[in-house]
Short mmCIF file of C-alpha atoms and ligand atoms in Angstrom, two decimals:
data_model
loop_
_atom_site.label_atom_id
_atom_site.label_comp_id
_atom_site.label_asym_id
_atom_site.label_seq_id
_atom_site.Cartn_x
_atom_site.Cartn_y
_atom_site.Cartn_z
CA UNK O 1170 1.14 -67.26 36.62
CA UNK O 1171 1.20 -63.43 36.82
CA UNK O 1172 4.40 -61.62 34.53
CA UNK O 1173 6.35 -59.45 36.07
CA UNK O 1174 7.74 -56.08 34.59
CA UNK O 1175 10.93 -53.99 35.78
CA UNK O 1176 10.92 -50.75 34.70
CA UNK O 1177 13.51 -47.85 35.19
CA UNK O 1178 12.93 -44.62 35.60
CA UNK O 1179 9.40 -45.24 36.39
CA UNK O 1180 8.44 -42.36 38.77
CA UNK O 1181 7.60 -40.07 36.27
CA UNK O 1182 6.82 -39.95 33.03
CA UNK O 1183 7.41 -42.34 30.00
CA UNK O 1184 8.36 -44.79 32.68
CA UNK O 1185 5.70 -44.01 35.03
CA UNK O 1186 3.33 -44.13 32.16
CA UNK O 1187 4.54 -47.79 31.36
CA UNK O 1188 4.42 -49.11 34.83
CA UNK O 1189 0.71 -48.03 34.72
CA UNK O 1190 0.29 -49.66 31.59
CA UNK O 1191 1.43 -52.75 32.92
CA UNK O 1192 -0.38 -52.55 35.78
CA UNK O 1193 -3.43 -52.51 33.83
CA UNK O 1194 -2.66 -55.39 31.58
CA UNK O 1195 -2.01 -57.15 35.09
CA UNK O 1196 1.64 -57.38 35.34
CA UNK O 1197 3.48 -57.26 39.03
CA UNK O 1198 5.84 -53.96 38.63
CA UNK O 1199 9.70 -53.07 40.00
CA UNK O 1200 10.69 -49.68 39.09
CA UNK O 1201 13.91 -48.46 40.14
CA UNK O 1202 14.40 -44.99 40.16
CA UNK O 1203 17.18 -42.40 41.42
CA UNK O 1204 14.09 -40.28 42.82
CA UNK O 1205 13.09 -40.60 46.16
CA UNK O 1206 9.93 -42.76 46.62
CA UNK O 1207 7.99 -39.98 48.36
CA UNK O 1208 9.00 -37.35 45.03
CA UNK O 1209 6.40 -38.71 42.90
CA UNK O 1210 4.10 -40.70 45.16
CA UNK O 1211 1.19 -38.78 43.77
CA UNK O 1212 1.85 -41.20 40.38
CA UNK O 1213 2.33 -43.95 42.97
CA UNK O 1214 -0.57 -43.78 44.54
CA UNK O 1215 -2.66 -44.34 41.42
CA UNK O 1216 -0.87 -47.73 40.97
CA UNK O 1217 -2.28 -48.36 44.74
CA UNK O 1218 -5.57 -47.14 43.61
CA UNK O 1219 -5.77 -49.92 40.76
CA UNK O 1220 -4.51 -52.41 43.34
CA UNK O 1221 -1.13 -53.00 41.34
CA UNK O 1222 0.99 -55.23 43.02
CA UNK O 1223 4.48 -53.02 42.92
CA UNK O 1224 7.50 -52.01 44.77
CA UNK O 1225 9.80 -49.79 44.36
CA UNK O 1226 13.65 -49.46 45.36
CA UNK O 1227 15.22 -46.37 44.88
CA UNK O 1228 18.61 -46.83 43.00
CA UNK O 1229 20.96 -45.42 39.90
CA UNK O 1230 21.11 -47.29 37.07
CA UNK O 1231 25.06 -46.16 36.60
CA UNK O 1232 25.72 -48.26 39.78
CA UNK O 1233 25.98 -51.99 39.73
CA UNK O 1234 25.51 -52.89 43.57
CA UNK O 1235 22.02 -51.10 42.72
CA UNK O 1236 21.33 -52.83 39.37
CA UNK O 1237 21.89 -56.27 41.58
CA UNK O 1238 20.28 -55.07 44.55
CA UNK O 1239 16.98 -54.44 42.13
CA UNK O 1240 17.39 -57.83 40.49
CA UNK O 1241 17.47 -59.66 43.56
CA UNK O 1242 15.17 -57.95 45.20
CA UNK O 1243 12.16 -58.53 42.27
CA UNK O 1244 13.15 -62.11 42.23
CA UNK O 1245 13.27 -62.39 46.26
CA UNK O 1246 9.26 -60.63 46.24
CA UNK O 1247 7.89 -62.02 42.61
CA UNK O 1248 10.16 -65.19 41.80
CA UNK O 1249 11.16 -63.89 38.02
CA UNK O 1250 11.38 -60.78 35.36
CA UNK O 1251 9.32 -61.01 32.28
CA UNK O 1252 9.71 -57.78 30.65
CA UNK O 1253 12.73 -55.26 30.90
CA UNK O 1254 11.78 -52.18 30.30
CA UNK O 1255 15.23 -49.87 30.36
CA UNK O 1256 13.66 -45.93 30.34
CA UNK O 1257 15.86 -44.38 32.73
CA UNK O 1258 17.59 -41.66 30.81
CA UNK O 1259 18.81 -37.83 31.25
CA UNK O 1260 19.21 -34.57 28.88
CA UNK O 1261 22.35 -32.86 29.04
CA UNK O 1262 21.72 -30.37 32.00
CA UNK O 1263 22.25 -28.01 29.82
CA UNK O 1264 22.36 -27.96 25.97
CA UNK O 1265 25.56 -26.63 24.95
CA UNK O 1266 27.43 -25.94 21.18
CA UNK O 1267 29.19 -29.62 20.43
CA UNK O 1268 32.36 -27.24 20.48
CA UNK O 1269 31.60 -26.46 24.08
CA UNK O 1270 30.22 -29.90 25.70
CA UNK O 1271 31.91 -30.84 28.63
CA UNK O 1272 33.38 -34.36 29.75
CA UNK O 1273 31.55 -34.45 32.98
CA UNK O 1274 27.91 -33.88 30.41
CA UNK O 1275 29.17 -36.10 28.80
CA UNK O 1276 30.26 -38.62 31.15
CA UNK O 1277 26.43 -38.21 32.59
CA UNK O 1278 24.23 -38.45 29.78
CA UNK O 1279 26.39 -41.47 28.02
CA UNK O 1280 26.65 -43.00 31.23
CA UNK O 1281 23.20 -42.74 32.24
CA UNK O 1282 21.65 -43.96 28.70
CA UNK O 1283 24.02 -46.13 27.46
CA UNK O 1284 26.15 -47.61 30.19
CA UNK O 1285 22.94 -47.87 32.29
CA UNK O 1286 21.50 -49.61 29.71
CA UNK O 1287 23.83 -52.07 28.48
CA UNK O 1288 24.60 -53.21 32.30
CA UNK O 1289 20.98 -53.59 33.37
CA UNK O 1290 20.44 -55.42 30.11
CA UNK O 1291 23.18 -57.72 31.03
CA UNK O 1292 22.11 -58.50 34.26
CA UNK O 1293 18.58 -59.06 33.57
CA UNK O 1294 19.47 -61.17 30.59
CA UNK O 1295 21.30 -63.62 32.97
CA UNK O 1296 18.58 -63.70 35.32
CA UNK O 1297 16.17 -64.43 32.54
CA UNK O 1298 18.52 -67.17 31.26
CA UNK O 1299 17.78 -69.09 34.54
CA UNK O 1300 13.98 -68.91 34.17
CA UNK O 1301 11.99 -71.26 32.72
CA UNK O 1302 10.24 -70.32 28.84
CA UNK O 1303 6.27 -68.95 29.88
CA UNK O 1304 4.41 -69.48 26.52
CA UNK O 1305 6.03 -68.41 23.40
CA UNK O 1306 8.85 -66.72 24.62
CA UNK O 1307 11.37 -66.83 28.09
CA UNK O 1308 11.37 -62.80 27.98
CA UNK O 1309 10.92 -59.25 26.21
CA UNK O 1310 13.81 -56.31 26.70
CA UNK O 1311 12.69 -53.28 25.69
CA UNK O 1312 14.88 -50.15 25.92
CA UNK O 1313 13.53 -47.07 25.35
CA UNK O 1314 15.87 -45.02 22.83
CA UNK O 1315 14.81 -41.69 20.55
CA UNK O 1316 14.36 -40.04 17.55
CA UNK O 1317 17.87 -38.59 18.63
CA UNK O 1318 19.63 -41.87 17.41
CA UNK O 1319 19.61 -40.90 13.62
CA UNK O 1320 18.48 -37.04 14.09
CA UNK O 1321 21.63 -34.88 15.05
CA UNK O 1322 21.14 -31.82 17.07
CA UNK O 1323 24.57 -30.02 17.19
CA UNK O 1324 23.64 -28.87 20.97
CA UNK O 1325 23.14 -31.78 22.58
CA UNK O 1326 25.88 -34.20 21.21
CA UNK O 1327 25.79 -36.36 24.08
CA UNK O 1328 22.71 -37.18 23.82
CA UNK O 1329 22.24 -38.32 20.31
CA UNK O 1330 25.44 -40.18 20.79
CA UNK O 1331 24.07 -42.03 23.61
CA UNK O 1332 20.84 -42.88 21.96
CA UNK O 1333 22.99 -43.86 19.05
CA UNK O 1334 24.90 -46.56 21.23
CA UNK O 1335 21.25 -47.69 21.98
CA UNK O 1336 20.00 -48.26 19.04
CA UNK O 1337 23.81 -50.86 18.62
CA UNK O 1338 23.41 -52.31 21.72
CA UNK O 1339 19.69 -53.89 20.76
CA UNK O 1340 20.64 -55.33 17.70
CA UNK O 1341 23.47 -57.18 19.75
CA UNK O 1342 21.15 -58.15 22.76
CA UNK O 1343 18.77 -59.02 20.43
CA UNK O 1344 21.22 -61.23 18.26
CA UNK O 1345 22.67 -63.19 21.31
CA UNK O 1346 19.17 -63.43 22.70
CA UNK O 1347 17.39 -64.75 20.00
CA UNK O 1348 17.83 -68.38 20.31
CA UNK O 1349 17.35 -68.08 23.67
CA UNK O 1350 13.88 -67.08 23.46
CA UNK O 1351 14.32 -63.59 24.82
CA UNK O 1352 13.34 -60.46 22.12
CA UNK O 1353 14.71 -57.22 22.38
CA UNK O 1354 13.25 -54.02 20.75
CA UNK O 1355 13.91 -50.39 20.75
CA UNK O 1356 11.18 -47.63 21.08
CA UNK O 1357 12.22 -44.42 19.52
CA UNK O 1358 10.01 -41.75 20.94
CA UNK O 1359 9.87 -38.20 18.98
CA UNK O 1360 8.69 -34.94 21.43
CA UNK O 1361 7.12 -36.74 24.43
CA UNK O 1362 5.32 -34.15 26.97
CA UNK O 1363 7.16 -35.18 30.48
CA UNK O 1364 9.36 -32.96 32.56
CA UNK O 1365 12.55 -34.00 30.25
CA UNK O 1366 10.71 -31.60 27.27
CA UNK O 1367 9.74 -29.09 29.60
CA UNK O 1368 12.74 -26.89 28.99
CA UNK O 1369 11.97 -27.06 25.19
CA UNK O 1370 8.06 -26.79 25.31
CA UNK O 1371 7.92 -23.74 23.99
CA UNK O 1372 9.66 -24.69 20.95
CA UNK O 1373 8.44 -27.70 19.95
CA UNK O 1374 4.78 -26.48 20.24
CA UNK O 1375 5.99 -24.39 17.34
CA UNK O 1376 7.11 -26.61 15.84
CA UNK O 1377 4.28 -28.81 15.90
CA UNK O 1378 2.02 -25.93 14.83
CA UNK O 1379 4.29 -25.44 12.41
CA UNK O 1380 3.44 -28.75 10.50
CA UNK O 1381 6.91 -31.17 11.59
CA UNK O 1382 4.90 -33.44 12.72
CA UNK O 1383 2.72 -35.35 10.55
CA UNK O 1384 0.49 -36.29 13.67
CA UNK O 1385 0.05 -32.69 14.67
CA UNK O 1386 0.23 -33.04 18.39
CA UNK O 1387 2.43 -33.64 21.69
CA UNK O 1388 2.73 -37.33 21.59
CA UNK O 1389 2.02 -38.27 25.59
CA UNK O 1390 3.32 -41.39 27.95
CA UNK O 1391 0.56 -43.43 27.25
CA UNK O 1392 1.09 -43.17 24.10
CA UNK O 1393 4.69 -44.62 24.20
CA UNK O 1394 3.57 -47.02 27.34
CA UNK O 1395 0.65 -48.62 24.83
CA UNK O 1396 3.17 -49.89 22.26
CA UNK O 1397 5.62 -51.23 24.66
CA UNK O 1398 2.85 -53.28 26.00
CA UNK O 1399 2.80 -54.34 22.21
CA UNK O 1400 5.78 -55.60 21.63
CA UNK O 1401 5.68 -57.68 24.90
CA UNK O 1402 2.72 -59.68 23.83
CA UNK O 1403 2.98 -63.29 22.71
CA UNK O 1404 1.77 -62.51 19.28
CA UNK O 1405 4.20 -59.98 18.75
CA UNK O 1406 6.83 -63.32 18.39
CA UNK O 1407 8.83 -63.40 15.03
CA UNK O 1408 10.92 -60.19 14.97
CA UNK O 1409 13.80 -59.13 17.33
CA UNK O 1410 16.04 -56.37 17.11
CA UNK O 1411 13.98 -53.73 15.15
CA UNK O 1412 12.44 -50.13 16.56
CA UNK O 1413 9.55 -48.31 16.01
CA UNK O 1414 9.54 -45.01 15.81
CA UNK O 1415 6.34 -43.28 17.92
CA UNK O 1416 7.06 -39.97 16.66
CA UNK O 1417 3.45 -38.96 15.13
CA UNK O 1418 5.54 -39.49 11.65
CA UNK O 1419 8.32 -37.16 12.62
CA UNK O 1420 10.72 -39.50 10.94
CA UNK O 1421 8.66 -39.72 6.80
CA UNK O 1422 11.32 -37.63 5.20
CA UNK O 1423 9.01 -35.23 2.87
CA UNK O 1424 9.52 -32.96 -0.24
N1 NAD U 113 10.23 -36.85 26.50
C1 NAD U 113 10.65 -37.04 25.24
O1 NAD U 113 10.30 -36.26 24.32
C2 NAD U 113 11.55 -38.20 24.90
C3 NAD U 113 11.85 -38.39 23.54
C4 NAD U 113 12.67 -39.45 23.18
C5 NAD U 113 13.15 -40.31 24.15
N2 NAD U 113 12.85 -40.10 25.46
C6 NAD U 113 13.42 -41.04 26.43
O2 NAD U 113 12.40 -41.57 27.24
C7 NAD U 113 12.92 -41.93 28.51
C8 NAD U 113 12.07 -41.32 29.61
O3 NAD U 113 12.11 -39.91 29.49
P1 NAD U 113 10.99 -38.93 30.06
O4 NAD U 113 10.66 -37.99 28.97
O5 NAD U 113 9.92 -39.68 30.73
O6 NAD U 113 11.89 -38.10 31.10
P2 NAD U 113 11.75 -37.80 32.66
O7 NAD U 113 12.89 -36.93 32.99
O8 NAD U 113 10.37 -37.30 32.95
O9 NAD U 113 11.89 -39.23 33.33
C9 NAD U 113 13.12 -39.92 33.41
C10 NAD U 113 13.11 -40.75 34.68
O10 NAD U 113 14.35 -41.45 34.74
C11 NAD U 113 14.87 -41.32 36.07
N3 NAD U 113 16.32 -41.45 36.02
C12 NAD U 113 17.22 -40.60 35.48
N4 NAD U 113 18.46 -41.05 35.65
C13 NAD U 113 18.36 -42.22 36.34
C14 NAD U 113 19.31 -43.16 36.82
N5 NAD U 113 20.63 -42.99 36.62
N6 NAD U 113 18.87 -44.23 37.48
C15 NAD U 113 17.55 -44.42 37.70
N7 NAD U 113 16.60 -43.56 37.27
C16 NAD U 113 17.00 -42.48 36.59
C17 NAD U 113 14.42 -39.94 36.50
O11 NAD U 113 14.49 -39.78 37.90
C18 NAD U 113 13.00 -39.90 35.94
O12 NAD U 113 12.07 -40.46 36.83
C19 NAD U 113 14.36 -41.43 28.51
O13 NAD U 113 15.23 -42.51 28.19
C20 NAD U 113 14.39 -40.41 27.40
O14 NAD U 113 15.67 -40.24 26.84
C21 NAD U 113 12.06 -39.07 25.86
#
């Protein structure tokens, strides 16, 4: 029987680069995503060119009849969710002093990251609950969280607050989850090339050249994409709950 991934956020980007991933390893793909289909069908079209089986719904993680109506709707076309991939997540707008953020920044980024998160978590936890165990395992949540959980950057607060709550909320998913045969992991990317970093390229090229990261280049989508197809294997089976950082070694503290 053929596993199914949902992935959010998956026009663009990490996400994209995850739904092709899956694709490849021959997964059936959802991806809900508050873009328009038509926005990014150039990255769609490859997953037609592969001959993915996929659909998209266009939707906002923040709202529940949209988290439903993209559960129901990948059970109604592929019968079941293996993998939950939650990537859907924002930058503050704009990066302002922690002295300065505003509620409504804040209201988006934490409620985008976090709330989005912990909801479609929930959701697709109870639909996984009524499946049936295939192999080792009855399912694999993987949310996507960042460097910016334990690194604090005084300009975008919200942010590394909402990545923060992340980082909480898998070690309680994955502690409820456990004996239930459904493992949850977080990825902590470092400075992923996508149209979230574009606004900082500049700088973090710098800093690259500069010598912050160990693995001295932009890490890329695929890059994050290949180890979430990792941790979703069956051999990947006695661990829940933990990260891994794919940072090129941004986080080796150094002297
Ligand atoms: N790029 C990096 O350096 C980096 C580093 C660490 C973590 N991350 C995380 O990786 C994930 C993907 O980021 P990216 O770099 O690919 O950014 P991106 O902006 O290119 O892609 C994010 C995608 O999420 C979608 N999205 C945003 N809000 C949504 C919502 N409410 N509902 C549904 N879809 C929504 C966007 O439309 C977009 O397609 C994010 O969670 C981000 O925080 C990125």
């Amino acid at each position: 029987m053929g596993r199914v991934l949902a992935v959010t956020g998956g026009s663009r980007g990490i996400g994209f680069g995850i739904a092709k991933r899956f694709a490849e390893d021959g997964y059936q793909v959802a991806i809900l995503d508050i873009n328009a289909e038509a926005d990014y069908r150039f990255n769609l079209n490859i997953l037609d060119e592969m001959g993915a089986d996929w659909f998209y719904l266009q939707g906002d993680t923040r709202i529940r009849e949209d988290r439903e109506q993209f559960v129901s709707e990948i059970v109604a076309r592929f019968g079941r969710i293996d993998v939950l991939v939650n990537n859907a997540g924002v930058a503050p707008k704009v990066r302002t002093d922690v002295l300065d953020m505003t509620e409504e920044s804040f209201d988006y980024v934490v409620g985008t990251n976090l709330k989005g998160t912990m909801f479609m978590t929930q959701i697709v936890a109870k639909q996984m609950l009524r499946q049936e165990w295939t192999g080792v395992k009855r399912g694999t949540i993987v949310n996507i969280g960042s460097a910016s959980a334990t690194v604090s950057s005084s300009n975008r607060c919200e942010y590394c607050v909402s990545k923060a709550g992340v980082m909480m909320l898998t070690s309680v998913y994955a502690e409820r989850l456990a004996a239930e045969g459904i493992m949850v992991h977080e990825i902590r990317p470092g400075v992923i090339d996508t149209d979230m970093t574009k606004v900082v390229h500049e700088k973090y090229t710098r800093l690259i050249a500069e010598g912050q990261f160990p693995i001295a280049r932009w890490g890329t989508p695929e890059d994050v994409a290949s180890v979430v197809s990792v941790v979703c294997d069956d051999r990947y089976i006695y661990t829940t709950g933990n990260y891994i950082d794919v940072d090129g070694g941004f986080h080796i503290r150094k002297l």
